Amino acid sequence: MPSTPHLASADEIRAHFVEQLGSVLRRPAAYGDLDTAIWFLMDHLLMTEGDPGAWQKEQSRLAECGAWYTDGVQGAFGRLMPQESARDPHTASVYAEFAHRRGWLTLDRVLSDTEYQAMRETLPGWCAADREWPDVVAAFGQPSAVFGGPNPRTSKALAYATARPEDPMLVLHLWNDYDSGRPQPAVIASRVGGTLLPEVFTFTPLGQSLHASGDGSD
């Protein structure tokens, strides 16, 4: 009779799914339909942790705060961000907030309380001018996580977070594509995490013009 294969422990399974989730969030374009890939991994993680109903509760919360439509988080961003092909990194930033609260998101940099408060107070005025990716790093340092990969020709979201999951992430949404001619992605908005309600966004002049031109809607 064939020998019984060694089965991974619950901790090993959880660690595997956490690693996979981190990869999908940071490089969403490489994994096909983002909503499906994220849901699959989070469903398995929550089952491993014995909390299978947590995502349904989060969906209800997201719907109440403008971050969930019938077509999911991507649908919400379809009303805010330019070009359908550029929305995956922005969508990933919302899922990453839930991952951070669950202890699944590995941060590349953790902001101190002082850094976090200073950035949160500075962002609205800072977004009054058009900025690019290097300007973000010069002003606020390296992000806690980059969603969208390193290619400067593609859109991405830069998240800044403390070690406390209850502190809303500060997210900068950057836009670019291969046809724009821009050497670096440009900041189109900043937001305080937790919702996608209009009041948490501060659009740069470029972001305002893109949205007004209709490129930010379906």
PDB file of C-alpha atoms in Angstrom:
ATOM      1  CA  MET A   1       0.000   0.000   0.000  1.00  0.00           C
ATOM      2  CA  PRO A   2       1.239   3.528  -0.734  1.00  0.00           C
ATOM      3  CA  SER A   3       2.560   5.380   2.276  1.00  0.00           C
ATOM      4  CA  THR A   4       0.483   8.195   3.706  1.00  0.00           C
ATOM      5  CA  PRO A   5       1.965  11.526   2.599  1.00  0.00           C
ATOM      6  CA  HIS A   6       3.110  14.004   5.171  1.00  0.00           C
ATOM      7  CA  LEU A   7       0.466  16.697   5.624  1.00  0.00           C
ATOM      8  CA  ALA A   8       1.413  20.282   6.316  1.00  0.00           C
ATOM      9  CA  SER A   9       0.421  21.706   9.672  1.00  0.00           C
ATOM     10  CA  ALA A  10      -2.197  24.423  10.011  1.00  0.00           C
ATOM     11  CA  ASP A  11       0.570  26.937  10.708  1.00  0.00           C
ATOM     12  CA  GLU A  12       2.443  25.898   7.566  1.00  0.00           C
ATOM     13  CA  ILE A  13      -0.722  26.161   5.467  1.00  0.00           C
ATOM     14  CA  ARG A  14      -1.485  29.600   6.887  1.00  0.00           C
ATOM     15  CA  ALA A  15       2.056  30.815   6.236  1.00  0.00           C
ATOM     16  CA  HIS A  16       1.819  29.596   2.631  1.00  0.00           C
ATOM     17  CA  PHE A  17      -1.436  31.448   1.979  1.00  0.00           C
ATOM     18  CA  VAL A  18      -0.129  34.612   3.664  1.00  0.00           C
ATOM     19  CA  GLU A  19       2.894  34.542   1.360  1.00  0.00           C
ATOM     20  CA  GLN A  20       0.710  33.996  -1.705  1.00  0.00           C
ATOM     21  CA  LEU A  21      -1.645  36.804  -0.685  1.00  0.00           C
ATOM     22  CA  GLY A  22       1.288  39.177  -0.339  1.00  0.00           C
ATOM     23  CA  SER A  23       2.433  38.307  -3.854  1.00  0.00           C
ATOM     24  CA  VAL A  24      -1.011  38.885  -5.359  1.00  0.00           C
ATOM     25  CA  LEU A  25      -1.432  42.235  -3.603  1.00  0.00           C
ATOM     26  CA  ARG A  26       1.955  43.507  -4.726  1.00  0.00           C
ATOM     27  CA  ARG A  27       1.769  42.219  -8.305  1.00  0.00           C
ATOM     28  CA  PRO A  28      -1.968  42.046  -9.072  1.00  0.00           C
ATOM     29  CA  ALA A  29      -1.586  42.143 -12.856  1.00  0.00           C
ATOM     30  CA  ALA A  30       0.226  38.804 -12.790  1.00  0.00           C
ATOM     31  CA  TYR A  31      -2.694  36.881 -11.281  1.00  0.00           C
ATOM     32  CA  GLY A  32      -5.630  37.331 -13.651  1.00  0.00           C
ATOM     33  CA  ASP A  33      -8.881  38.486 -12.099  1.00  0.00           C
ATOM     34  CA  LEU A  34      -7.823  40.227  -8.890  1.00  0.00           C
ATOM     35  CA  ASP A  35     -11.111  39.960  -7.005  1.00  0.00           C
ATOM     36  CA  THR A  36     -11.256  36.192  -7.584  1.00  0.00           C
ATOM     37  CA  ALA A  37      -7.626  35.586  -6.647  1.00  0.00           C
ATOM     38  CA  ILE A  38      -7.924  37.647  -3.463  1.00  0.00           C
ATOM     39  CA  TRP A  39     -11.220  36.075  -2.439  1.00  0.00           C
ATOM     40  CA  PHE A  40      -9.831  32.556  -2.943  1.00  0.00           C
ATOM     41  CA  LEU A  41      -6.798  33.190  -0.751  1.00  0.00           C
ATOM     42  CA  MET A  42      -8.660  35.073   1.977  1.00  0.00           C
ATOM     43  CA  ASP A  43     -11.385  32.442   2.110  1.00  0.00           C
ATOM     44  CA  HIS A  44      -8.777  29.760   2.750  1.00  0.00           C
ATOM     45  CA  LEU A  45      -6.926  31.887   5.291  1.00  0.00           C
ATOM     46  CA  LEU A  46     -10.090  32.624   7.247  1.00  0.00           C
ATOM     47  CA  MET A  47     -11.042  28.958   7.236  1.00  0.00           C
ATOM     48  CA  THR A  48      -7.583  28.072   8.549  1.00  0.00           C
ATOM     49  CA  GLU A  49      -8.030  30.649  11.315  1.00  0.00           C
ATOM     50  CA  GLY A  50     -11.515  29.387  12.178  1.00  0.00           C
ATOM     51  CA  ASP A  51     -13.249  32.646  11.220  1.00  0.00           C
ATOM     52  CA  PRO A  52     -14.953  31.921   7.878  1.00  0.00           C
ATOM     53  CA  GLY A  53     -17.611  34.620   8.255  1.00  0.00           C
ATOM     54  CA  ALA A  54     -15.162  37.523   8.622  1.00  0.00           C
ATOM     55  CA  TRP A  55     -15.037  38.359   4.925  1.00  0.00           C
ATOM     56  CA  GLN A  56     -18.820  38.601   4.607  1.00  0.00           C
ATOM     57  CA  LYS A  57     -18.775  41.068   7.499  1.00  0.00           C
ATOM     58  CA  GLU A  58     -16.026  43.054   5.790  1.00  0.00           C
ATOM     59  CA  GLN A  59     -18.008  43.125   2.539  1.00  0.00           C
ATOM     60  CA  SER A  60     -20.958  44.624   4.402  1.00  0.00           C
ATOM     61  CA  ARG A  61     -18.698  47.233   5.990  1.00  0.00           C
ATOM     62  CA  LEU A  62     -17.143  48.102   2.620  1.00  0.00           C
ATOM     63  CA  ALA A  63     -20.568  48.499   1.035  1.00  0.00           C
ATOM     64  CA  GLU A  64     -21.580  50.927   3.777  1.00  0.00           C
ATOM     65  CA  CYS A  65     -18.487  53.081   3.235  1.00  0.00           C
ATOM     66  CA  GLY A  66     -18.555  53.289  -0.550  1.00  0.00           C
ATOM     67  CA  ALA A  67     -15.903  50.654  -1.253  1.00  0.00           C
ATOM     68  CA  TRP A  68     -18.070  47.828  -2.573  1.00  0.00           C
ATOM     69  CA  TYR A  69     -20.489  47.765  -5.496  1.00  0.00           C
ATOM     70  CA  THR A  70     -22.142  44.866  -7.277  1.00  0.00           C
ATOM     71  CA  ASP A  71     -18.870  44.440  -9.165  1.00  0.00           C
ATOM     72  CA  GLY A  72     -16.788  44.571  -5.998  1.00  0.00           C
ATOM     73  CA  VAL A  73     -13.995  46.919  -5.008  1.00  0.00           C
ATOM     74  CA  GLN A  74     -13.004  47.317  -8.656  1.00  0.00           C
ATOM     75  CA  GLY A  75     -16.446  48.726  -9.344  1.00  0.00           C
ATOM     76  CA  ALA A  76     -15.976  51.337  -6.642  1.00  0.00           C
ATOM     77  CA  PHE A  77     -12.651  52.422  -8.089  1.00  0.00           C
ATOM     78  CA  GLY A  78     -14.141  52.451 -11.570  1.00  0.00           C
ATOM     79  CA  ARG A  79     -15.976  55.577 -10.476  1.00  0.00           C
ATOM     80  CA  LEU A  80     -12.849  57.218  -9.120  1.00  0.00           C
ATOM     81  CA  MET A  81      -9.736  56.247 -11.046  1.00  0.00           C
ATOM     82  CA  PRO A  82      -8.757  56.549 -14.716  1.00  0.00           C
ATOM     83  CA  GLN A  83      -8.643  53.633 -17.113  1.00  0.00           C
ATOM     84  CA  GLU A  84      -9.945  50.207 -16.272  1.00  0.00           C
ATOM     85  CA  SER A  85      -6.564  48.573 -16.867  1.00  0.00           C
ATOM     86  CA  ALA A  86      -4.999  50.765 -14.185  1.00  0.00           C
ATOM     87  CA  ARG A  87      -7.345  49.936 -11.312  1.00  0.00           C
ATOM     88  CA  ASP A  88      -5.827  46.715  -9.957  1.00  0.00           C
ATOM     89  CA  PRO A  89      -3.171  48.369  -7.747  1.00  0.00           C
ATOM     90  CA  HIS A  90      -5.761  50.749  -6.272  1.00  0.00           C
ATOM     91  CA  THR A  91      -8.141  47.868  -5.623  1.00  0.00           C
ATOM     92  CA  ALA A  92      -5.332  45.857  -4.031  1.00  0.00           C
ATOM     93  CA  SER A  93      -4.748  48.664  -1.534  1.00  0.00           C
ATOM     94  CA  VAL A  94      -8.273  48.208  -0.151  1.00  0.00           C
ATOM     95  CA  TYR A  95      -7.840  44.463   0.253  1.00  0.00           C
ATOM     96  CA  ALA A  96      -4.457  45.152   1.855  1.00  0.00           C
ATOM     97  CA  GLU A  97      -6.147  47.169   4.591  1.00  0.00           C
ATOM     98  CA  PHE A  98      -8.170  44.112   5.587  1.00  0.00           C
ATOM     99  CA  ALA A  99      -5.031  41.957   5.357  1.00  0.00           C
ATOM    100  CA  HIS A 100      -3.190  44.394   7.638  1.00  0.00           C
ATOM    101  CA  ARG A 101      -5.954  44.262  10.237  1.00  0.00           C
ATOM    102  CA  ARG A 102      -5.848  40.457  10.127  1.00  0.00           C
ATOM    103  CA  GLY A 103      -2.058  40.361  10.585  1.00  0.00           C
ATOM    104  CA  TRP A 104      -1.425  38.969   7.099  1.00  0.00           C
ATOM    105  CA  LEU A 105       0.368  41.896   5.476  1.00  0.00           C
ATOM    106  CA  THR A 106       4.147  42.057   5.750  1.00  0.00           C
ATOM    107  CA  LEU A 107       5.230  45.692   5.782  1.00  0.00           C
ATOM    108  CA  ASP A 108       8.464  46.791   4.139  1.00  0.00           C
ATOM    109  CA  ARG A 109       8.598  49.791   6.467  1.00  0.00           C
ATOM    110  CA  VAL A 110       6.674  50.616   9.639  1.00  0.00           C
ATOM    111  CA  LEU A 111       5.974  54.279  10.333  1.00  0.00           C
ATOM    112  CA  SER A 112       6.462  55.669  13.816  1.00  0.00           C
ATOM    113  CA  ASP A 113       3.581  57.551  15.449  1.00  0.00           C
ATOM    114  CA  THR A 114       5.342  60.839  14.728  1.00  0.00           C
ATOM    115  CA  GLU A 115       5.943  59.991  11.062  1.00  0.00           C
ATOM    116  CA  TYR A 116       2.360  58.842  10.630  1.00  0.00           C
ATOM    117  CA  GLN A 117       0.753  61.906  12.200  1.00  0.00           C
ATOM    118  CA  ALA A 118       3.018  64.282  10.290  1.00  0.00           C
ATOM    119  CA  MET A 119       2.215  62.594   6.982  1.00  0.00           C
ATOM    120  CA  ARG A 120      -1.513  62.527   7.654  1.00  0.00           C
ATOM    121  CA  GLU A 121      -1.526  66.246   8.431  1.00  0.00           C
ATOM    122  CA  THR A 122       0.676  67.107   5.453  1.00  0.00           C
ATOM    123  CA  LEU A 123      -1.044  65.126   2.680  1.00  0.00           C
ATOM    124  CA  PRO A 124      -3.993  67.446   1.865  1.00  0.00           C
ATOM    125  CA  GLY A 125      -1.772  70.466   1.270  1.00  0.00           C
ATOM    126  CA  TRP A 126       0.931  68.399  -0.408  1.00  0.00           C
ATOM    127  CA  CYS A 127      -1.568  67.177  -3.004  1.00  0.00           C
ATOM    128  CA  ALA A 128      -2.382  70.723  -4.070  1.00  0.00           C
ATOM    129  CA  ALA A 129       0.434  70.388  -6.631  1.00  0.00           C
ATOM    130  CA  ASP A 130       1.150  67.634  -9.148  1.00  0.00           C
ATOM    131  CA  ARG A 131       3.705  65.088  -7.937  1.00  0.00           C
ATOM    132  CA  GLU A 132       5.451  61.945  -9.161  1.00  0.00           C
ATOM    133  CA  TRP A 133       6.745  58.782  -7.490  1.00  0.00           C
ATOM    134  CA  PRO A 134      10.196  60.214  -6.582  1.00  0.00           C
ATOM    135  CA  ASP A 135       8.468  63.219  -4.972  1.00  0.00           C
ATOM    136  CA  VAL A 136       6.510  60.869  -2.705  1.00  0.00           C
ATOM    137  CA  VAL A 137       9.648  59.110  -1.487  1.00  0.00           C
ATOM    138  CA  ALA A 138      11.481  62.412  -1.005  1.00  0.00           C
ATOM    139  CA  ALA A 139       8.633  63.782   1.128  1.00  0.00           C
ATOM    140  CA  PHE A 140       7.569  60.713   3.104  1.00  0.00           C
ATOM    141  CA  GLY A 141      10.264  58.079   2.723  1.00  0.00           C
ATOM    142  CA  GLN A 142       9.889  54.587   1.351  1.00  0.00           C
ATOM    143  CA  PRO A 143       6.340  53.200   1.543  1.00  0.00           C
ATOM    144  CA  SER A 144       5.234  50.391   3.796  1.00  0.00           C
ATOM    145  CA  ALA A 145       4.006  48.480   0.735  1.00  0.00           C
ATOM    146  CA  VAL A 146       3.900  49.048  -3.022  1.00  0.00           C
ATOM    147  CA  PHE A 147       0.937  47.583  -4.880  1.00  0.00           C
ATOM    148  CA  GLY A 148       1.514  47.307  -8.606  1.00  0.00           C
ATOM    149  CA  GLY A 149       5.151  46.311  -8.910  1.00  0.00           C
ATOM    150  CA  PRO A 150       8.275  48.367  -9.660  1.00  0.00           C
ATOM    151  CA  ASN A 151       7.676  49.207 -13.342  1.00  0.00           C
ATOM    152  CA  PRO A 152       7.445  53.032 -13.585  1.00  0.00           C
ATOM    153  CA  ARG A 153       5.276  52.756 -16.718  1.00  0.00           C
ATOM    154  CA  THR A 154       2.357  51.255 -14.811  1.00  0.00           C
ATOM    155  CA  SER A 155      -0.024  52.487 -12.142  1.00  0.00           C
ATOM    156  CA  LYS A 156       0.449  51.649  -8.497  1.00  0.00           C
ATOM    157  CA  ALA A 157      -0.663  52.441  -4.971  1.00  0.00           C
ATOM    158  CA  LEU A 158       1.800  53.306  -2.223  1.00  0.00           C
ATOM    159  CA  ALA A 159       0.672  52.522   1.314  1.00  0.00           C
ATOM    160  CA  TYR A 160       2.087  53.926   4.549  1.00  0.00           C
ATOM    161  CA  ALA A 161       1.193  52.177   7.797  1.00  0.00           C
ATOM    162  CA  THR A 162       2.068  51.901  11.465  1.00  0.00           C
ATOM    163  CA  ALA A 163       2.374  48.668  13.418  1.00  0.00           C
ATOM    164  CA  ARG A 164      -1.146  49.227  14.784  1.00  0.00           C
ATOM    165  CA  PRO A 165      -3.821  47.768  12.494  1.00  0.00           C
ATOM    166  CA  GLU A 166      -6.378  50.213  13.883  1.00  0.00           C
ATOM    167  CA  ASP A 167      -4.497  53.166  12.339  1.00  0.00           C
ATOM    168  CA  PRO A 168      -5.939  53.694   8.833  1.00  0.00           C
ATOM    169  CA  MET A 169      -3.398  53.256   6.086  1.00  0.00           C
ATOM    170  CA  LEU A 170      -2.378  56.374   4.212  1.00  0.00           C
ATOM    171  CA  VAL A 171      -2.498  55.546   0.507  1.00  0.00           C
ATOM    172  CA  LEU A 172      -1.162  57.462  -2.469  1.00  0.00           C
ATOM    173  CA  HIS A 173      -2.690  56.498  -5.797  1.00  0.00           C
ATOM    174  CA  LEU A 174      -0.384  56.874  -8.792  1.00  0.00           C
ATOM    175  CA  TRP A 175      -1.287  56.604 -12.459  1.00  0.00           C
ATOM    176  CA  ASN A 176       0.713  55.849 -15.587  1.00  0.00           C
ATOM    177  CA  ASP A 177       0.546  53.715 -18.721  1.00  0.00           C
ATOM    178  CA  TYR A 178       2.737  52.952 -21.700  1.00  0.00           C
ATOM    179  CA  ASP A 179       1.004  55.575 -23.837  1.00  0.00           C
ATOM    180  CA  SER A 180       1.312  58.508 -21.437  1.00  0.00           C
ATOM    181  CA  GLY A 181       4.952  59.312 -22.187  1.00  0.00           C
ATOM    182  CA  ARG A 182       5.603  59.816 -18.474  1.00  0.00           C
ATOM    183  CA  PRO A 183       8.892  58.406 -17.144  1.00  0.00           C
ATOM    184  CA  GLN A 184       7.352  58.064 -13.684  1.00  0.00           C
ATOM    185  CA  PRO A 185       3.801  57.444 -12.448  1.00  0.00           C
ATOM    186  CA  ALA A 186       2.073  60.604 -11.273  1.00  0.00           C
ATOM    187  CA  VAL A 187       0.112  61.037  -8.065  1.00  0.00           C
ATOM    188  CA  ILE A 188      -3.575  61.471  -8.771  1.00  0.00           C
ATOM    189  CA  ALA A 189      -4.931  61.215  -5.218  1.00  0.00           C
ATOM    190  CA  SER A 190      -4.213  60.452  -1.615  1.00  0.00           C
ATOM    191  CA  ARG A 191      -6.673  58.910   0.789  1.00  0.00           C
ATOM    192  CA  VAL A 192      -7.025  57.937   4.402  1.00  0.00           C
ATOM    193  CA  GLY A 193      -7.831  54.232   4.492  1.00  0.00           C
ATOM    194  CA  GLY A 194     -10.934  52.543   5.792  1.00  0.00           C
ATOM    195  CA  THR A 195     -13.430  53.849   3.227  1.00  0.00           C
ATOM    196  CA  LEU A 196     -13.762  55.057  -0.344  1.00  0.00           C
ATOM    197  CA  LEU A 197     -16.117  57.883   0.495  1.00  0.00           C
ATOM    198  CA  PRO A 198     -15.274  61.122  -1.356  1.00  0.00           C
ATOM    199  CA  GLU A 199     -14.262  62.976   1.796  1.00  0.00           C
ATOM    200  CA  VAL A 200     -11.242  60.716   2.422  1.00  0.00           C
ATOM    201  CA  PHE A 201      -9.716  61.538  -0.982  1.00  0.00           C
ATOM    202  CA  THR A 202      -7.567  64.514  -1.888  1.00  0.00           C
ATOM    203  CA  PHE A 203      -7.043  64.748  -5.650  1.00  0.00           C
ATOM    204  CA  THR A 204      -4.063  66.430  -7.233  1.00  0.00           C
ATOM    205  CA  PRO A 205      -4.685  68.821 -10.156  1.00  0.00           C
ATOM    206  CA  LEU A 206      -3.900  65.944 -12.557  1.00  0.00           C
ATOM    207  CA  GLY A 207      -6.304  63.654 -10.722  1.00  0.00           C
ATOM    208  CA  GLN A 208      -9.026  66.266 -10.868  1.00  0.00           C
ATOM    209  CA  SER A 209      -8.561  66.755 -14.596  1.00  0.00           C
ATOM    210  CA  LEU A 210      -8.584  63.017 -15.323  1.00  0.00           C
ATOM    211  CA  HIS A 211     -11.742  62.555 -13.317  1.00  0.00           C
ATOM    212  CA  ALA A 212     -13.447  65.571 -14.904  1.00  0.00           C
ATOM    213  CA  SER A 213     -12.557  64.363 -18.399  1.00  0.00           C
ATOM    214  CA  GLY A 214     -14.466  61.144 -17.819  1.00  0.00           C
ATOM    215  CA  ASP A 215     -11.408  58.875 -17.730  1.00  0.00           C
ATOM    216  CA  GLY A 216     -12.247  57.969 -14.176  1.00  0.00           C
ATOM    217  CA  SER A 217     -15.651  56.497 -14.951  1.00  0.00           C
ATOM    218  CA  ASP A 218     -16.914  53.435 -16.775  1.00  0.00           C
TER     219      ASP A 218
END
